[in-house]
Structures are given as structure tokens and as C-alpha cells.
PDB file of C-alpha atoms in Angstrom:
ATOM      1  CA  UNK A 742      64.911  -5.599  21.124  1.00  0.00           C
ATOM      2  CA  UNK A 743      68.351  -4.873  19.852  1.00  0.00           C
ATOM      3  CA  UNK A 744      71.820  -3.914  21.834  1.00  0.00           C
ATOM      4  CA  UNK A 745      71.943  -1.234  24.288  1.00  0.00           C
ATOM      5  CA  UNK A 746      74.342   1.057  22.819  1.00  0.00           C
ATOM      6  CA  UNK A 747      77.392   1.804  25.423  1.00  0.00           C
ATOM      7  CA  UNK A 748      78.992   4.847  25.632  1.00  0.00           C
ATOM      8  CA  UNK A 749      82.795   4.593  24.166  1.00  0.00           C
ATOM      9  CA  UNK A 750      85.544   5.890  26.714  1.00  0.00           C
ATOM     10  CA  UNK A 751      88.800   4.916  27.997  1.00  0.00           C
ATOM     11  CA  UNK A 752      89.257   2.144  30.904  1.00  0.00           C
ATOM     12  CA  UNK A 753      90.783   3.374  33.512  1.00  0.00           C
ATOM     13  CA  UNK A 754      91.431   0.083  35.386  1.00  0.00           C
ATOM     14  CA  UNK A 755      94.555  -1.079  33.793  1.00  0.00           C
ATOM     15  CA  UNK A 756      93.962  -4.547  34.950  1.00  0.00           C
ATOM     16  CA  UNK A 757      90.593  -4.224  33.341  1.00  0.00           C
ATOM     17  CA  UNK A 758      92.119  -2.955  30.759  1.00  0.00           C
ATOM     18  CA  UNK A 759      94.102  -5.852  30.085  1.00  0.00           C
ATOM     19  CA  UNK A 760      91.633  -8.671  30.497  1.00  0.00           C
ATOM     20  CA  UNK A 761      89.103  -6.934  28.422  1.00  0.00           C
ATOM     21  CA  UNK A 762      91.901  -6.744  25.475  1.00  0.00           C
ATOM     22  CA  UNK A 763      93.049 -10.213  26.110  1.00  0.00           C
ATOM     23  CA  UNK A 764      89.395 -10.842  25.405  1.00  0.00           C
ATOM     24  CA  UNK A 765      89.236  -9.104  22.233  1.00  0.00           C
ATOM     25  CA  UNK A 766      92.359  -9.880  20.927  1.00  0.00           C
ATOM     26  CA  UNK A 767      91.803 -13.454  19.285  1.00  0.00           C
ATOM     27  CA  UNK A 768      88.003 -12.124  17.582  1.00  0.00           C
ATOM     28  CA  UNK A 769      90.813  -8.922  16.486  1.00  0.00           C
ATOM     29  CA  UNK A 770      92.582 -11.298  14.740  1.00  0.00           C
ATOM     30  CA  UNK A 771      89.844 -13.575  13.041  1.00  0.00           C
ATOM     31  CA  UNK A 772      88.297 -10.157  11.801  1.00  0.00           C
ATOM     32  CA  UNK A 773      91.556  -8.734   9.938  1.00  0.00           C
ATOM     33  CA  UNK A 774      92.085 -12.188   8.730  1.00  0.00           C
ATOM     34  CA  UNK A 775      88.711 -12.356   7.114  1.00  0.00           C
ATOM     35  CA  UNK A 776      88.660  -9.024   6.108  1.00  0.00           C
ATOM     36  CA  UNK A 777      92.451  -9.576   4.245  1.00  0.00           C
ATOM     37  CA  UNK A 778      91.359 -12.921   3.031  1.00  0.00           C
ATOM     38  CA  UNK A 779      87.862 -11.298   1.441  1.00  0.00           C
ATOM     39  CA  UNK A 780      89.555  -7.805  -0.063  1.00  0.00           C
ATOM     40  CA  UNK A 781      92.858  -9.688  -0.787  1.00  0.00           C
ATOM     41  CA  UNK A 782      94.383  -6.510   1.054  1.00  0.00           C
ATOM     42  CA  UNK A 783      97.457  -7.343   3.464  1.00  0.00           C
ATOM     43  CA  UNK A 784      96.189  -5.756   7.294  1.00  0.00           C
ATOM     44  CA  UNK A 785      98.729  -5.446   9.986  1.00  0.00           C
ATOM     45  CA  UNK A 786      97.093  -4.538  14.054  1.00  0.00           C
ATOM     46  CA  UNK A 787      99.225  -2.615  15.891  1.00  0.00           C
ATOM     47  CA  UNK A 788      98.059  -2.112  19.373  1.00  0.00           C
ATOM     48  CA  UNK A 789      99.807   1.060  20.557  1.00  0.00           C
ATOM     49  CA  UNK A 790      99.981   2.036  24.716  1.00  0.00           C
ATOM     50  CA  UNK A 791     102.261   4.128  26.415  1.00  0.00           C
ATOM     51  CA  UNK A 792     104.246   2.549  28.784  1.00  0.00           C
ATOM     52  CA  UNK A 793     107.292   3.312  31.118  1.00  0.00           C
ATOM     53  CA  UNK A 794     109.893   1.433  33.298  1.00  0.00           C
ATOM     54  CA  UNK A 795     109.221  -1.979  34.019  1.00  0.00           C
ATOM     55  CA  UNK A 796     106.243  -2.348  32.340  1.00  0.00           C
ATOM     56  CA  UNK A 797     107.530  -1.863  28.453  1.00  0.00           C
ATOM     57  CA  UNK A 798     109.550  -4.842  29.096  1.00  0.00           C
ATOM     58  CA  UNK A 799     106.136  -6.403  29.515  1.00  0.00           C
ATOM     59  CA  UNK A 800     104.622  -4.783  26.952  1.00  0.00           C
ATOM     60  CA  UNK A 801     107.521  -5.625  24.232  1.00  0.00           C
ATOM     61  CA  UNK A 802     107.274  -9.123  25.221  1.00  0.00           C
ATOM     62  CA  UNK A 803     102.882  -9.102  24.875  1.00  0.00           C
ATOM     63  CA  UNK A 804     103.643  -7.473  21.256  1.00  0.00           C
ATOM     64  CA  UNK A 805     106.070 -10.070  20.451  1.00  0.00           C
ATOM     65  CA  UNK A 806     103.537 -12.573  21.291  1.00  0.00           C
ATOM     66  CA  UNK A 807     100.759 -11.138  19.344  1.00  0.00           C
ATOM     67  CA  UNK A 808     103.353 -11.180  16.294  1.00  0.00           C
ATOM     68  CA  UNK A 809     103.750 -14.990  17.055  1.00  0.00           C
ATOM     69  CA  UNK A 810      99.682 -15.551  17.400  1.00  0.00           C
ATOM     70  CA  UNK A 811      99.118 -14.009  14.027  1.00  0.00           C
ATOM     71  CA  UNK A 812     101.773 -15.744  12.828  1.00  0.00           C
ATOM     72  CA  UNK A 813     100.384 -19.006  13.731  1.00  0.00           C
ATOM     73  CA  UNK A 814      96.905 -18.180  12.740  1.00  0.00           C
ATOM     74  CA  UNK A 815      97.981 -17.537   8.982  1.00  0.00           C
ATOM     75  CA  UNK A 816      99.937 -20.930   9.215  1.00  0.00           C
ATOM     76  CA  UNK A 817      96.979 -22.489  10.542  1.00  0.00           C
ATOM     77  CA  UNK A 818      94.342 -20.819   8.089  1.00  0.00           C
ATOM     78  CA  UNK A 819      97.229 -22.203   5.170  1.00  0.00           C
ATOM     79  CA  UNK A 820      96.934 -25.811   6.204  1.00  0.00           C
ATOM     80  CA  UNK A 821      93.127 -25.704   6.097  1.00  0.00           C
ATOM     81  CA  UNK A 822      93.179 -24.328   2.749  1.00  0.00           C
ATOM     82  CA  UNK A 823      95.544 -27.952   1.791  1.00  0.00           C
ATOM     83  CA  UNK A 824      94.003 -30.171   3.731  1.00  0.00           C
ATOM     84  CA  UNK A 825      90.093 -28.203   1.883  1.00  0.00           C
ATOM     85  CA  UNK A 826      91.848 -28.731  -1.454  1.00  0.00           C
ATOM     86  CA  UNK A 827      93.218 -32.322  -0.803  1.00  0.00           C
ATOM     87  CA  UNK A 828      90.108 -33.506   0.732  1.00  0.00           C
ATOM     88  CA  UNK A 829      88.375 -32.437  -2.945  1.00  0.00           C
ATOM     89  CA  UNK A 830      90.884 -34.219  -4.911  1.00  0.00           C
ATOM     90  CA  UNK A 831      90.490 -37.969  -2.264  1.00  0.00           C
ATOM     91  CA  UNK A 832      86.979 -36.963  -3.042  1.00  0.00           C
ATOM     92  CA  UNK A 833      86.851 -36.556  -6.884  1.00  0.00           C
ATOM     93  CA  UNK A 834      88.773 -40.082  -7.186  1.00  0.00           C
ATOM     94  CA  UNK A 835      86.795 -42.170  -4.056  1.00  0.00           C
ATOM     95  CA  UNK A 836      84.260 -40.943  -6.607  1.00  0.00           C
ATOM     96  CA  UNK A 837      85.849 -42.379  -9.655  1.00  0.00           C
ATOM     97  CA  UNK A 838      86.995 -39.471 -11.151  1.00  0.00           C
ATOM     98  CA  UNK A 839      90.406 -38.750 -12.635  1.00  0.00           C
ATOM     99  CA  UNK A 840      92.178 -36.080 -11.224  1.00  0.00           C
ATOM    100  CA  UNK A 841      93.637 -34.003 -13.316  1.00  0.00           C
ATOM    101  CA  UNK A 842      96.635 -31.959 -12.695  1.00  0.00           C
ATOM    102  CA  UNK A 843      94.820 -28.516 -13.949  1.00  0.00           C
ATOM    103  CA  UNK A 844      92.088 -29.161 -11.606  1.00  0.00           C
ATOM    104  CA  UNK A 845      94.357 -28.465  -8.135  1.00  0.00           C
ATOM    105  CA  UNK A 846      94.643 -25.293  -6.482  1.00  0.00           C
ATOM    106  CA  UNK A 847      97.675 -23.980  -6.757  1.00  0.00           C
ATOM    107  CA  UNK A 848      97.369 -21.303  -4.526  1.00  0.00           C
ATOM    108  CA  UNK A 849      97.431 -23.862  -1.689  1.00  0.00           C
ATOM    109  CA  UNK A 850      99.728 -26.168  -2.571  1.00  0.00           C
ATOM    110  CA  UNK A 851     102.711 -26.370  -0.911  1.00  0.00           C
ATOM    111  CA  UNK A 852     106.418 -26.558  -2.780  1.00  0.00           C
ATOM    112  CA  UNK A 853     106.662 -29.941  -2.913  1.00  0.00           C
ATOM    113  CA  UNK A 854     103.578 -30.127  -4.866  1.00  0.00           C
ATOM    114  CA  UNK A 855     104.400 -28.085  -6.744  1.00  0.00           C
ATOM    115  CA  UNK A 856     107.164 -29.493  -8.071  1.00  0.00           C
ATOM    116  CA  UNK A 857     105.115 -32.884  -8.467  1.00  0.00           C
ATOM    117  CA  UNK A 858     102.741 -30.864 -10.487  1.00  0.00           C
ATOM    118  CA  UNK A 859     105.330 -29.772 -12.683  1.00  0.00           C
ATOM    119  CA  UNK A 860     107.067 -33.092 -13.519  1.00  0.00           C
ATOM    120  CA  UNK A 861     103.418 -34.169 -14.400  1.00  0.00           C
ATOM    121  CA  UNK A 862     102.882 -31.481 -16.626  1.00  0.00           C
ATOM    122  CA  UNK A 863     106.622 -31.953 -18.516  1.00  0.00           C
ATOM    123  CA  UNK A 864     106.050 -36.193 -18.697  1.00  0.00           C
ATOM    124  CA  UNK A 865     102.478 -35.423 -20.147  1.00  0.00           C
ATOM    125  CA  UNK A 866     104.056 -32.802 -23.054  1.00  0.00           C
ATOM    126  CA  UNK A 867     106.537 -35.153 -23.752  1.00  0.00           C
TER     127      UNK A 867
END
């Protein structure tokens, strides 16, 4: 037996409204970032609602938030990607293999690697 299919219409219940979003939002947010991360396409979400009066204050403030939560997922989903890559390289030499400096992934290392990886790359030319 699959899902019941629901018919689509608007919510009338603003405070409905609002806790079903605040529901949605975070799943919103892994989707685009798997989608971007799988089509290497950049994907912004832009919740739009009409508001008036006191409320846009509220609203500004809930779409400066989402900016910040998105913001902090992509930092988060970053990190993982280092800590994935540096995890293989403790691996590769608890296993007795040498490292080599061709063998990192520079698409998540930070600067400062970066810049180690270079010097290693100019001391091994020389």
C-alpha cells in the first residue's frame, strides 16, 4: 500500500503555516544541498510571503536566519569533506603506506594545506 496522495492547497492557519514550514525547512535545505553537491549547480531557496506592518520585521529577521542556517550547513558539509579526506590519509599511513602529496584532495583542503602542499611539491623538484 503506498501514500495517500493529498490534495495541494494553501494553509490558511498562519500559525500552521509556520510550524509546518519550520518543519520542512531543515529537509529544504539537505535536498538543495544534495541536489547542488550531485549536479555541481549553485541553488539558492528563497521563501517568498507577503507580509505587512509588524510582521515583515519578523519575517526579515526569519530570512536572515535561514541565510545564517544555510550558511552553517555548507560550513558544516566543508569540514566533513576534511575531516573524510584526513581520516583516508591517518588511514593509508596506520596502514603503512606513504602518503603522497598527489594523493590528497585538494578540493577539501583548507589554505593552510595548501600551502604545505605546495612547499612539498617545490622541496621535492628541487
Amino acid at each position: 500500500m503506498g501514500r495517500q496522495k493529498i490534495e495541494i492547497k494553501q494553509i490558511q492557519n498562519e500559525e500552521v503555516c509556520q510550524v509546518r514550514f519550520s518543519k520542512h525547512r531543515i529537509g529544504l535545505f539537505k535536498k538543495a544541498s544534495k541536489l547542488s553537491t550531485l549536479c555541481e549547480a549553485e541553488i539558492g531557496i528563497v521563501p517568498s510571503v507577503v507580509v505587512s506592518g509588524a510582521e515583515s520585521h519578523r519575517e526579515a529577521a526569519m530570512r536572515e536566519l535561514n541565510m545564517q542556517c544555510m550558511e552553517l550547513h555548507d560550513m558544516v558539509e566543508a569540514e566533513k569533506k576534511k575531516r573524510e579526506a584526513l581520516e583516508k590519509a591517518m588511514k593509508k599511513e596506520k596502514e603503512g603506506q606513504a602518503t603522497f602529496v598527489w594523493d590528497a584532495d585538494v578540493d577539501s583542503l583548507g589554505v593552510e594545506e595548501l600551502q604545505k602542499m605546495e612547499k612539498s611539491l617545490v622541496q621535492m623538484d628541487a
